[in-house]
Coordinates of N, CA and C in Angstrom, one line a residue:
M1 N 0.8 -1.2 0.0 CA 0.0 0.0 0.0 C 0.9 1.3 0.0
T2 N 1.8 1.3 0.9 CA 2.7 2.5 1.0 C 3.4 2.7 -0.4
Y3 N 3.8 1.6 -1.0 CA 4.6 1.7 -2.2 C 3.7 2.4 -3.3
I4 N 2.5 2.0 -3.4 CA 1.5 2.6 -4.4 C 1.3 4.1 -4.1
V5 N 1.1 4.4 -2.8 CA 0.9 5.8 -2.4 C 2.1 6.6 -2.7
D6 N 3.2 6.1 -2.4 CA 4.5 6.8 -2.7 C 4.6 7.1 -4.2
E7 N 4.3 6.1 -4.9 CA 4.4 6.3 -6.4 C 3.5 7.4 -6.9
R8 N 2.3 7.3 -6.4 CA 1.3 8.3 -6.8 C 1.7 9.7 -6.3
L9 N 2.2 9.8 -5.1 CA 2.7 11.1 -4.6 C 3.8 11.6 -5.5
N10 N 4.7 10.7 -5.8 CA 5.9 11.1 -6.7 C 5.4 11.6 -8.0
K11 N 4.4 11.0 -8.6 CA 3.9 11.4 -9.9 C 3.2 12.8 -9.7
F12 N 2.5 12.9 -8.6 CA 1.8 14.2 -8.4 C 2.8 15.3 -8.3
Y13 N 3.9 15.1 -7.5 CA 4.9 16.1 -7.3 C 5.6 16.4 -8.6
L14 N 5.8 15.4 -9.4 CA 6.5 15.6 -10.7 C 5.6 16.5 -11.6
F15 N 4.3 16.2 -11.6 CA 3.4 16.9 -12.4 C 3.4 18.4 -11.9
C16 N 3.3 18.6 -10.6 CA 3.3 20.0 -10.1 C 4.6 20.7 -10.5
F17 N 5.7 20.0 -10.4 CA 7.0 20.6 -10.8 C 7.0 21.0 -12.3
V18 N 6.5 20.1 -13.1 CA 6.4 20.4 -14.5 C 5.5 21.6 -14.8
L19 N 4.4 21.7 -14.1 CA 3.5 22.8 -14.3 C 4.2 24.1 -13.8
K20 N 4.9 24.0 -12.8 CA 5.6 25.2 -12.3 C 6.7 25.5 -13.2

């Protein structure tokens, strides 16, 4: 579970970074 959440968070942060 933590692994999936971590991956999702990583993707989310990456997306935010790209938008910024």
